[in-house]
PDB file of C-alpha atoms in Angstrom:
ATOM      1  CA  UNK A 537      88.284 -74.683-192.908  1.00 96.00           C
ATOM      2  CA  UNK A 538      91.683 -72.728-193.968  1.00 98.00           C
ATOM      3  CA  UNK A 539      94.500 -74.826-194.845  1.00 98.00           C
ATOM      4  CA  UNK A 540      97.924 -72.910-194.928  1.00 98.00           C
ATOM      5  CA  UNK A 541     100.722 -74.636-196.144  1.00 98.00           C
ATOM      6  CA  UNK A 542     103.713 -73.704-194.525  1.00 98.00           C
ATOM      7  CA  UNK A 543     107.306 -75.735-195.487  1.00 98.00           C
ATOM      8  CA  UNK A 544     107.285 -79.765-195.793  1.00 97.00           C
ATOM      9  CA  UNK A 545     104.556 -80.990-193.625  1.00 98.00           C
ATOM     10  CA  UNK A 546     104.245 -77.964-191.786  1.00 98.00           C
ATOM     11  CA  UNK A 547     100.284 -77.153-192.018  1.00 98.00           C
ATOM     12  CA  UNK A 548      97.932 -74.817-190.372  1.00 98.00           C
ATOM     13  CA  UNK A 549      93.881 -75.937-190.041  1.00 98.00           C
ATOM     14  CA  UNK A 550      92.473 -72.752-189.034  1.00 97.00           C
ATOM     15  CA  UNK A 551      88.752 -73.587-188.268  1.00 96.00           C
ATOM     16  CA  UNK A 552      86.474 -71.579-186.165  1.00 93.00           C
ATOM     17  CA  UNK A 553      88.351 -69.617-183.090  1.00 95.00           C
ATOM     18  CA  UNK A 554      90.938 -72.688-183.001  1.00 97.00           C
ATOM     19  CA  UNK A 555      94.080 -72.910-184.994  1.00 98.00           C
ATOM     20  CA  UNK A 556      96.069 -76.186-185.665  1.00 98.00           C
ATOM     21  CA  UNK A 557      99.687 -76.228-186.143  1.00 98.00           C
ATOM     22  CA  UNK A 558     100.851 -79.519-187.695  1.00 98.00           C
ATOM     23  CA  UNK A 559     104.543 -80.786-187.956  1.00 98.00           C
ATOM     24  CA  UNK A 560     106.310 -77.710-186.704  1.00 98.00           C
ATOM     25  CA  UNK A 561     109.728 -77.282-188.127  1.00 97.00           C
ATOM     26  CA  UNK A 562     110.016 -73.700-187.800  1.00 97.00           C
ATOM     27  CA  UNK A 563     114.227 -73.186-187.644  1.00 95.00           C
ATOM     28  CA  UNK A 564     115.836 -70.787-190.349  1.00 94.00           C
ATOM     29  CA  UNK A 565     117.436 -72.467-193.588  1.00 94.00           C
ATOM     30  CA  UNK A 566     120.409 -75.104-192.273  1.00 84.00           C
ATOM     31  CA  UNK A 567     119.339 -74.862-189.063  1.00 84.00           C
ATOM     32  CA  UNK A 568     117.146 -77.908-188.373  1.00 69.00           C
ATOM     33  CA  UNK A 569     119.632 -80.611-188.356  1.00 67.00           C
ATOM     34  CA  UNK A 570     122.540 -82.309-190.715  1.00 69.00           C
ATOM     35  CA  UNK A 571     122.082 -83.355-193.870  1.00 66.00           C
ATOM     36  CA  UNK A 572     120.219 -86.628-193.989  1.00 71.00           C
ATOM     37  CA  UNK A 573     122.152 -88.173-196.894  1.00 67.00           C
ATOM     38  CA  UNK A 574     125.671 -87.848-198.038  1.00 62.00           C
ATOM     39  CA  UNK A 575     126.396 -89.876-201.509  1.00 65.00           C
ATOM     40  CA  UNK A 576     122.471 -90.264-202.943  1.00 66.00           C
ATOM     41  CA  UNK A 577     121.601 -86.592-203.106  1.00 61.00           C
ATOM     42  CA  UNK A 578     123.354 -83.415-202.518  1.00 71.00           C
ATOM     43  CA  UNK A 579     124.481 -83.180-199.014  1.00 65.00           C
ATOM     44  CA  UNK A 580     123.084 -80.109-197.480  1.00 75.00           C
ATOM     45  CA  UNK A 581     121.984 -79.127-193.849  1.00 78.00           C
ATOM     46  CA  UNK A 582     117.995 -79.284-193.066  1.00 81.00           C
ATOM     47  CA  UNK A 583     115.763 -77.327-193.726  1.00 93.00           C
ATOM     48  CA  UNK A 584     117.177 -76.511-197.583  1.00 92.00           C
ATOM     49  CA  UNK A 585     114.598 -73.395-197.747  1.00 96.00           C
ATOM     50  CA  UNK A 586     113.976 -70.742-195.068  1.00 96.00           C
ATOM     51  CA  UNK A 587     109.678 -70.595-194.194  1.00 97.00           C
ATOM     52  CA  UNK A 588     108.027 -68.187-196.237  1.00 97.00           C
ATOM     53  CA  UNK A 589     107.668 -64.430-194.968  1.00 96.00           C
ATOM     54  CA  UNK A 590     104.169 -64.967-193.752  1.00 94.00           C
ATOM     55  CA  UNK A 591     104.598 -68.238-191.495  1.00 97.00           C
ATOM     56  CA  UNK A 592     105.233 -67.368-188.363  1.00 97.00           C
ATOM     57  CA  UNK A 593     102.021 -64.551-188.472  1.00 97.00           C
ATOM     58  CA  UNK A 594     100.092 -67.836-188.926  1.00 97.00           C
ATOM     59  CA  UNK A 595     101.823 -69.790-186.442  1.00 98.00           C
ATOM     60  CA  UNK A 596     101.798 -67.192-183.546  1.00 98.00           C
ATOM     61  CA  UNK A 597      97.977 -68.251-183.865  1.00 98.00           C
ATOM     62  CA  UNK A 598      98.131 -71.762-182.653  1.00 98.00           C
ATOM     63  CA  UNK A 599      95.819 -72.766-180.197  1.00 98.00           C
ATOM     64  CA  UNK A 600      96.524 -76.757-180.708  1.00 98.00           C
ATOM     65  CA  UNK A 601      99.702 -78.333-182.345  1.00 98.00           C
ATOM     66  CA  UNK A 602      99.153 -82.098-183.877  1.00 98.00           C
ATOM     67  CA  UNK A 603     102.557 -84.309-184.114  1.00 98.00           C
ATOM     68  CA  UNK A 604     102.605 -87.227-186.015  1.00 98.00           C
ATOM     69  CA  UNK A 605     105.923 -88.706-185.073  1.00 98.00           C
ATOM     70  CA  UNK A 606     109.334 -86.926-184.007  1.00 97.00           C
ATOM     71  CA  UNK A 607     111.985 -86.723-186.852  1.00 95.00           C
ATOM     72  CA  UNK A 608     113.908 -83.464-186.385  1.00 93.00           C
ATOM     73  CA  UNK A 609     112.119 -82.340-189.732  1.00 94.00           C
ATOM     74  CA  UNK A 610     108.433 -82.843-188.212  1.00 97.00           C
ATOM     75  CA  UNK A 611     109.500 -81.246-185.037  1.00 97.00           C
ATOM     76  CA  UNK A 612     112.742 -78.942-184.722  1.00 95.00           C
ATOM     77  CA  UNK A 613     114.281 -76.851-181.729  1.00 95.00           C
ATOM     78  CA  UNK A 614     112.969 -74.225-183.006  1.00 96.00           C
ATOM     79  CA  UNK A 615     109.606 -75.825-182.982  1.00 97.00           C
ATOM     80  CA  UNK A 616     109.839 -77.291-179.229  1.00 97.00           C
ATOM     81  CA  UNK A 617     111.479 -73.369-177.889  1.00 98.00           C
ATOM     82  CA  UNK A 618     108.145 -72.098-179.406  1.00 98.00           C
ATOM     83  CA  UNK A 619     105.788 -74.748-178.107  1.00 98.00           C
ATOM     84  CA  UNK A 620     107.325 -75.376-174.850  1.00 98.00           C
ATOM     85  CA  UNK A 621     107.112 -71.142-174.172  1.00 98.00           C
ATOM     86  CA  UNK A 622     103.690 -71.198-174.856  1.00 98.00           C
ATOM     87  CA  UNK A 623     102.508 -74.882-173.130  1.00 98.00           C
ATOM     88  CA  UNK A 624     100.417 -75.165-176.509  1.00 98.00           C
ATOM     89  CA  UNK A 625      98.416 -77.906-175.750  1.00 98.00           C
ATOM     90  CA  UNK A 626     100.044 -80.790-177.743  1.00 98.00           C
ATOM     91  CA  UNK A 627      97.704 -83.883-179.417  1.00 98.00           C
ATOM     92  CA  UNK A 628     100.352 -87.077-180.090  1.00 98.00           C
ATOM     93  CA  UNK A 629     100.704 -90.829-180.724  1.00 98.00           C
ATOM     94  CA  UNK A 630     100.067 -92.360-177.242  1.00 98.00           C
ATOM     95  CA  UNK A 631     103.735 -93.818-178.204  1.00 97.00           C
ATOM     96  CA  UNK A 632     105.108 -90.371-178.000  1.00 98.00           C
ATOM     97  CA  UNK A 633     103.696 -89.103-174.899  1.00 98.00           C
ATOM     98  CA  UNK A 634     106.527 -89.949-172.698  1.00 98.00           C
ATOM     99  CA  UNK A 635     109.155 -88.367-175.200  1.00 98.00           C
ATOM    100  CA  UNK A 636     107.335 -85.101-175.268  1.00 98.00           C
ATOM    101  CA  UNK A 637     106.714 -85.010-171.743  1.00 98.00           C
ATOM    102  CA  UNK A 638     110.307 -85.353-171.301  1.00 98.00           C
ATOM    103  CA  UNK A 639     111.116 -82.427-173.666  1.00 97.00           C
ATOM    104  CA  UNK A 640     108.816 -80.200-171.496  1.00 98.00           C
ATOM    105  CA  UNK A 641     105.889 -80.146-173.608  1.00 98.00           C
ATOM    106  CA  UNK A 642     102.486 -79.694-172.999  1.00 98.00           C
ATOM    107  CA  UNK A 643     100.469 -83.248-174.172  1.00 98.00           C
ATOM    108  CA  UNK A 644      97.164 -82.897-173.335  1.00 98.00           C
ATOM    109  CA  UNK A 645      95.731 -85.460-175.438  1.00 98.00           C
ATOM    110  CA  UNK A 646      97.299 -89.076-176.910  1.00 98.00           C
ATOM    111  CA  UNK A 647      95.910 -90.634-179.651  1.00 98.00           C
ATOM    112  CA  UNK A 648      95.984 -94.987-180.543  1.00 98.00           C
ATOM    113  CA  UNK A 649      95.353 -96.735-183.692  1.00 97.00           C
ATOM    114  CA  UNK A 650      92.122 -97.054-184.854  1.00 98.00           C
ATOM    115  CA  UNK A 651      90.625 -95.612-181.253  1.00 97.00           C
ATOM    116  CA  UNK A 652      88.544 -92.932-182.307  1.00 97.00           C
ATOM    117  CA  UNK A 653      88.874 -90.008-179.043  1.00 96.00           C
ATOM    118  CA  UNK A 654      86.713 -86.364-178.494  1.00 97.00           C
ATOM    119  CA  UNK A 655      88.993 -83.581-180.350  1.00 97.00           C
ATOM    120  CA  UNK A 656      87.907 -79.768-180.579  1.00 95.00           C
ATOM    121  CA  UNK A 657      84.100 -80.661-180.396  1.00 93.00           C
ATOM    122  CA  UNK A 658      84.719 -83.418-183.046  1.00 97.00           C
ATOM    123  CA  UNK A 659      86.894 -86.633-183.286  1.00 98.00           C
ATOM    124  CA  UNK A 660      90.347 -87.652-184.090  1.00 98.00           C
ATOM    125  CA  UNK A 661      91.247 -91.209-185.310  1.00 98.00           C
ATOM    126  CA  UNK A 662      94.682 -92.382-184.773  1.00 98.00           C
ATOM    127  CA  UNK A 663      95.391 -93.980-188.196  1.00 98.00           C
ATOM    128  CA  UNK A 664      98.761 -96.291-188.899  1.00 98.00           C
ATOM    129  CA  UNK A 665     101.887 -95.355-191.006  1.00 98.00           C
ATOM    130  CA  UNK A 666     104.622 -96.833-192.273  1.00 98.00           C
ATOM    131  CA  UNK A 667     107.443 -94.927-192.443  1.00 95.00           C
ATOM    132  CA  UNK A 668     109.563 -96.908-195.790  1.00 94.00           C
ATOM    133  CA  UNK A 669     109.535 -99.743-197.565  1.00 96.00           C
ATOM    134  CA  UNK A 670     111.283-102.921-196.288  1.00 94.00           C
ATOM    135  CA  UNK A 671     113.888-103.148-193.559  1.00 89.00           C
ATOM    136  CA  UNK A 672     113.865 -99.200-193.454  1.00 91.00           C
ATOM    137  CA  UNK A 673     110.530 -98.827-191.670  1.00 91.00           C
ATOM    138  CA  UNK A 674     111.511-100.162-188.545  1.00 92.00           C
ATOM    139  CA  UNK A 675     114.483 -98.191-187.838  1.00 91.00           C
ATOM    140  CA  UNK A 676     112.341 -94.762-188.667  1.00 91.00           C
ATOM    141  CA  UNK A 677     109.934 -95.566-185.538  1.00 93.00           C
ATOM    142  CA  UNK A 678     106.552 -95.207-184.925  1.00 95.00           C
ATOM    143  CA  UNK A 679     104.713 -92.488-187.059  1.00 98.00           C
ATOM    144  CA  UNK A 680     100.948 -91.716-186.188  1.00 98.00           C
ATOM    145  CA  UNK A 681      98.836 -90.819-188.987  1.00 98.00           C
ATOM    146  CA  UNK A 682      95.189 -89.050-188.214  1.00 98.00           C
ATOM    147  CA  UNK A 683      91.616 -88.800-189.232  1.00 98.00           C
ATOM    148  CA  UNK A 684      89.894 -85.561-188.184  1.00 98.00           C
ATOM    149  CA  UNK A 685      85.945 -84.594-188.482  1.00 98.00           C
ATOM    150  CA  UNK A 686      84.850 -81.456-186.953  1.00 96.00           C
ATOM    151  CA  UNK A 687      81.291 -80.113-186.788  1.00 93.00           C
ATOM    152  CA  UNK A 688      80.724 -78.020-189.611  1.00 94.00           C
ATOM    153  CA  UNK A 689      83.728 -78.893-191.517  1.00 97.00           C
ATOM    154  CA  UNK A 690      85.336 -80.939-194.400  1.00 98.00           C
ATOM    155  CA  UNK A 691      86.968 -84.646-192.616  1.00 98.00           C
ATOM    156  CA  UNK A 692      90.687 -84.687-193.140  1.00 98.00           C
ATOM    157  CA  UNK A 693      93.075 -87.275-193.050  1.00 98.00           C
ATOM    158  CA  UNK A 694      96.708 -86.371-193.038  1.00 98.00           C
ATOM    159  CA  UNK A 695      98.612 -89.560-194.078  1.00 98.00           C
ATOM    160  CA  UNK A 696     101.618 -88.331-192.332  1.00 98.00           C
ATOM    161  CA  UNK A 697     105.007 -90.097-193.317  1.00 98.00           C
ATOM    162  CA  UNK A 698     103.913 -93.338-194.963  1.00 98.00           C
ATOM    163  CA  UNK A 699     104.282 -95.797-197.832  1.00 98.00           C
ATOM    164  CA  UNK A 700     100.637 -97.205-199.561  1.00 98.00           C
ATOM    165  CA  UNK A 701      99.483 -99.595-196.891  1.00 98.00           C
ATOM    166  CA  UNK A 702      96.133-101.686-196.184  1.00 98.00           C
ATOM    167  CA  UNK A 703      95.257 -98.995-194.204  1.00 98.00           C
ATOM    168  CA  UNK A 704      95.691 -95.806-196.086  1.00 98.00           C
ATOM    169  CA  UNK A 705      93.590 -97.843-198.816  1.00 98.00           C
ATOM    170  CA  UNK A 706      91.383 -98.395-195.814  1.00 98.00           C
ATOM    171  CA  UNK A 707      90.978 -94.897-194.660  1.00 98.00           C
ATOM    172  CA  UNK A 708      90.658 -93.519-198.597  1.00 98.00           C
ATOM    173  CA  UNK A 709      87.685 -95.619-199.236  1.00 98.00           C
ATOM    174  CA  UNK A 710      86.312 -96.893-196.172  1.00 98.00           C
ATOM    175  CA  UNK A 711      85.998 -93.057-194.227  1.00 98.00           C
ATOM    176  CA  UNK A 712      86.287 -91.261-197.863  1.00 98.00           C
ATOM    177  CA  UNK A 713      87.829 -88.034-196.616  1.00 98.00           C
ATOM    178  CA  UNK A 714      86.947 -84.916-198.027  1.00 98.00           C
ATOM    179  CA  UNK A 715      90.685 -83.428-197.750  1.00 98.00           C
ATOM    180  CA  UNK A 716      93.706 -85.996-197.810  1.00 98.00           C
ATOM    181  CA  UNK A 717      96.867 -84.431-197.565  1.00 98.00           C
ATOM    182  CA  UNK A 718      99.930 -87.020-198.846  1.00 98.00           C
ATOM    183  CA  UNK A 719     103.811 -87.125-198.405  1.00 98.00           C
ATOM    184  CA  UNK A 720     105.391 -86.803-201.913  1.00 98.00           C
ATOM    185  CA  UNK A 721     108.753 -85.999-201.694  1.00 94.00           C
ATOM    186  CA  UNK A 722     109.977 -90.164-202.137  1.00 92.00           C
ATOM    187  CA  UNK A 723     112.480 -89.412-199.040  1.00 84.00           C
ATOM    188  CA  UNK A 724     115.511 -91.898-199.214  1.00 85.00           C
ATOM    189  CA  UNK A 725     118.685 -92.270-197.272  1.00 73.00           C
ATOM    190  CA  UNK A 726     121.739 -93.126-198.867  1.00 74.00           C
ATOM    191  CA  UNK A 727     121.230 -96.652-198.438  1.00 75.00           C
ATOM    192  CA  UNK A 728     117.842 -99.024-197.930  1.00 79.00           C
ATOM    193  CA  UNK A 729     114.713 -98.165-199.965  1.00 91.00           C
ATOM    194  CA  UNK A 730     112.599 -94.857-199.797  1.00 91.00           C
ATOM    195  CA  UNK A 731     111.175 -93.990-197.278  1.00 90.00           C
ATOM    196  CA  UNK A 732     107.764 -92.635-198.130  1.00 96.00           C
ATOM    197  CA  UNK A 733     105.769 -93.511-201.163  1.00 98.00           C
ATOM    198  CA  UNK A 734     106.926 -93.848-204.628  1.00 97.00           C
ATOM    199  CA  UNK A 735     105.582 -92.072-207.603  1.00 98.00           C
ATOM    200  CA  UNK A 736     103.707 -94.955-208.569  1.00 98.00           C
ATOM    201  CA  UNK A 737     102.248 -95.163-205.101  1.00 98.00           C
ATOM    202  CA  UNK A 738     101.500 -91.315-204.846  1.00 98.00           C
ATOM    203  CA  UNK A 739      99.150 -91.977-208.183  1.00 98.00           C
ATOM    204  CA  UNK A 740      97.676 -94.523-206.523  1.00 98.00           C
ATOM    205  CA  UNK A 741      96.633 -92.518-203.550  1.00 98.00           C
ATOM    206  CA  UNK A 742      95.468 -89.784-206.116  1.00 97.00           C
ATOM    207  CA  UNK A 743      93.623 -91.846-208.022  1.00 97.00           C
ATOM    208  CA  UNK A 744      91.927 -93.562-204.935  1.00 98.00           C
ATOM    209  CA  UNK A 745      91.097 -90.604-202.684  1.00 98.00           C
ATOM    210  CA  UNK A 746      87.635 -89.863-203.272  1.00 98.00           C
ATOM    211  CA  UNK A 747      87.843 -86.099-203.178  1.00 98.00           C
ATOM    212  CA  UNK A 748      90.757 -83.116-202.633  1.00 98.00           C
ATOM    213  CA  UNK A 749      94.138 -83.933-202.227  1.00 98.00           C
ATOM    214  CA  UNK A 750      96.331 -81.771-201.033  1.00 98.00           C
ATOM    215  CA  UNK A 751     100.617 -83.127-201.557  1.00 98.00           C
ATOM    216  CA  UNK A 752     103.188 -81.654-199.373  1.00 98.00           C
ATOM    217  CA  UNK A 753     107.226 -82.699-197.697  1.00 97.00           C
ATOM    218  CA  UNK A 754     108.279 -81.289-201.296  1.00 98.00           C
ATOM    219  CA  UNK A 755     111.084 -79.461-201.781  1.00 96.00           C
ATOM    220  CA  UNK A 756     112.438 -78.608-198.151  1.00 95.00           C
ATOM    221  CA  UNK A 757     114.659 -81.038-197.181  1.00 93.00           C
ATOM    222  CA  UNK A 758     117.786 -82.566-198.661  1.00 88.00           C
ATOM    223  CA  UNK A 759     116.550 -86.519-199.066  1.00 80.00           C
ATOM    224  CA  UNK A 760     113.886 -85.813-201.408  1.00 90.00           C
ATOM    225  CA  UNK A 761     114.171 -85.841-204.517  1.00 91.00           C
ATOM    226  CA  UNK A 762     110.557 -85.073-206.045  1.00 96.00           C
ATOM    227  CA  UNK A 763     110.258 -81.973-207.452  1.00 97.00           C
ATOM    228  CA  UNK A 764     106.584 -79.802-207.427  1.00 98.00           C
ATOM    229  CA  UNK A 765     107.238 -79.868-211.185  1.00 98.00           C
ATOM    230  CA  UNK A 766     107.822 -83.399-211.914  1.00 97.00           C
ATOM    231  CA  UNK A 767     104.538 -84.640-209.840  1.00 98.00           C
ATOM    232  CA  UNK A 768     102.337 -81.790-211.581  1.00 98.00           C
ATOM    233  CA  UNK A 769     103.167 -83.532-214.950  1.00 98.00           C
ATOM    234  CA  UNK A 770     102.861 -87.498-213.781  1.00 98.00           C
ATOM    235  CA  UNK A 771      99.526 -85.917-212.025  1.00 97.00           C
ATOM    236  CA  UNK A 772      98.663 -84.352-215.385  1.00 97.00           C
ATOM    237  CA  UNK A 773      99.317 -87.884-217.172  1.00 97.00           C
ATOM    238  CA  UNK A 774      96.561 -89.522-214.933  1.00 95.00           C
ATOM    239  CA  UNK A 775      94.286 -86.944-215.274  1.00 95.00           C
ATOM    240  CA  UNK A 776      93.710 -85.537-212.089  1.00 94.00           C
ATOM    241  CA  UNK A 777      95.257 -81.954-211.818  1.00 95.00           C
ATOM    242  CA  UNK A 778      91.707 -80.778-211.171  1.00 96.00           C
ATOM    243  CA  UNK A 779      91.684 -82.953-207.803  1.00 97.00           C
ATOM    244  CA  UNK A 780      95.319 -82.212-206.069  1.00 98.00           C
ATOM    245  CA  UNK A 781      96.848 -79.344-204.597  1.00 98.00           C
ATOM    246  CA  UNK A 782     100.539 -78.787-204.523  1.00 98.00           C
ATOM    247  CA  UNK A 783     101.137 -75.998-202.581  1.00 98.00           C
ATOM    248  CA  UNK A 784     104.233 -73.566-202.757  1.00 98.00           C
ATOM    249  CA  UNK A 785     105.502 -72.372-199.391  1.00 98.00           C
ATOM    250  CA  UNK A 786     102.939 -70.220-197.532  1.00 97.00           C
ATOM    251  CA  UNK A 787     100.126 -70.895-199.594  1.00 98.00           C
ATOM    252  CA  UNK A 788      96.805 -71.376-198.440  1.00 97.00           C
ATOM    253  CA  UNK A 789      93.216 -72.964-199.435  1.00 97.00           C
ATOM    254  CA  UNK A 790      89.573 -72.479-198.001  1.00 97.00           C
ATOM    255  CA  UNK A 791      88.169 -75.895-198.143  1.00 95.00           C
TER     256      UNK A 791
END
């Protein structure tokens, strides 16, 4: 299994003859959406970086595209033009099915919480999220994250856009993935609390994932604050630098 990291929680799985494109935002710099906060951090238009120069020869390999909820920076214009041209067969919350469909996209599959469901001649696990602490969460919507074991390959779970719930502890040491990829970026509007996990939260995922971590939504959008930097050196404090991979833009990792 290849795991190419392309801008915030834009991922590619590339396993076998199929290729997985996760989260698409694929607009240029600024061209995603407005800025998402105005007094908190410095107000810029979305995406803050352009995709790195080798993206879209990785993306114009999808065979499958995996959405775990519908914020503009999870799933752009850009994103739906490309999808929709192509009727890439699209795997979703059950929640989001109608949306999508509306849109003009191609959902072949729907995924519900805890229902494990046949995926690419393995299984997918619909997994819950909490998008923010508090009041916040509700607001954000629905966010689907997923648990993925295919033959011959290292189980995955991507958290998607959460906070440290009962069931992220759940999935970490119940299904004990052997890749978890984590939100890090502490996202926050101008007002209400963050909206994915805090630093001391991210440790805590660290620390109870039983194998590879892999952190991404760093760095790419104006709303969150943590730096690559900063969580190398709180990772570094808790000794586990060995076990997580934070990922520049366009880098990749055989698992």
């Amino acid at each position: 299994m290849k795991i190419h990291h392309l801008r915030n929680a834009t991922m590619v799985i590339e396993t076998g003859d199929k290729v997985l494109l996760i989260d698409p935002m694929l607009g240029k710099k600024g061209t995603a959406g407005p800025t998402f906060t105005l007094f908190r951090f410095k107000p810029q238009r979305n995406p803050i970086v352009d995709l790195p120069n080798n993206a879209m020869d990785i993306v114009e390999k999808t065979t499958h595209c995996l959405l775990t909820h519908l914020h503009p920076d999870h799933l752009d214009k850009e994103a739906e033009n490309f999808l929709r041209s192509r009727q890439t067969p699209i795997i979703c919350s059950i929640k989001d099915k109608k949306q999508l469909i509306k849109r003009g996209l191609n959902v072949t599959q729907t995924v519900d919480y805890w229902l494990s469901t046949p995926f690419l001649d393995g299984a997918i696990l619909g997994i819950p999220a909490v998008h923010g602490y508090g009041f916040v969460a509700k607001p954000m919507g629905n966010v689907m994250g997923f648990y993925i074991k295919l033959p011959n390959e290292k189980s995955i779970y991507l958290s998607a856009d959460t906070i440290y719930t009962d069931d992220v502890h759940r999935v970490l040491t119940e299904l004990k993935p052997d890749v978890a990829v984590v939100a890090c970026g502490t996202a926050q509007l101008d007002i209400f609390q963050p909206l994915l996990m805090r630093m001391d939260d991210i440790l805590k995922f660290l620390k109870n994932a039983p194998n590879q971590v892999i952190a991404n939504h760093l760095e790419a959008v104006n709303h969150c604050p943590t730096t690559r930097k900063q969580l190398e050196v709180e990772v570094s404090k808790i000794g586990h630098s060995d076990k997580v991979f934070i990922p520049n833009d366009g880098e990749s990792k055989v698992f």
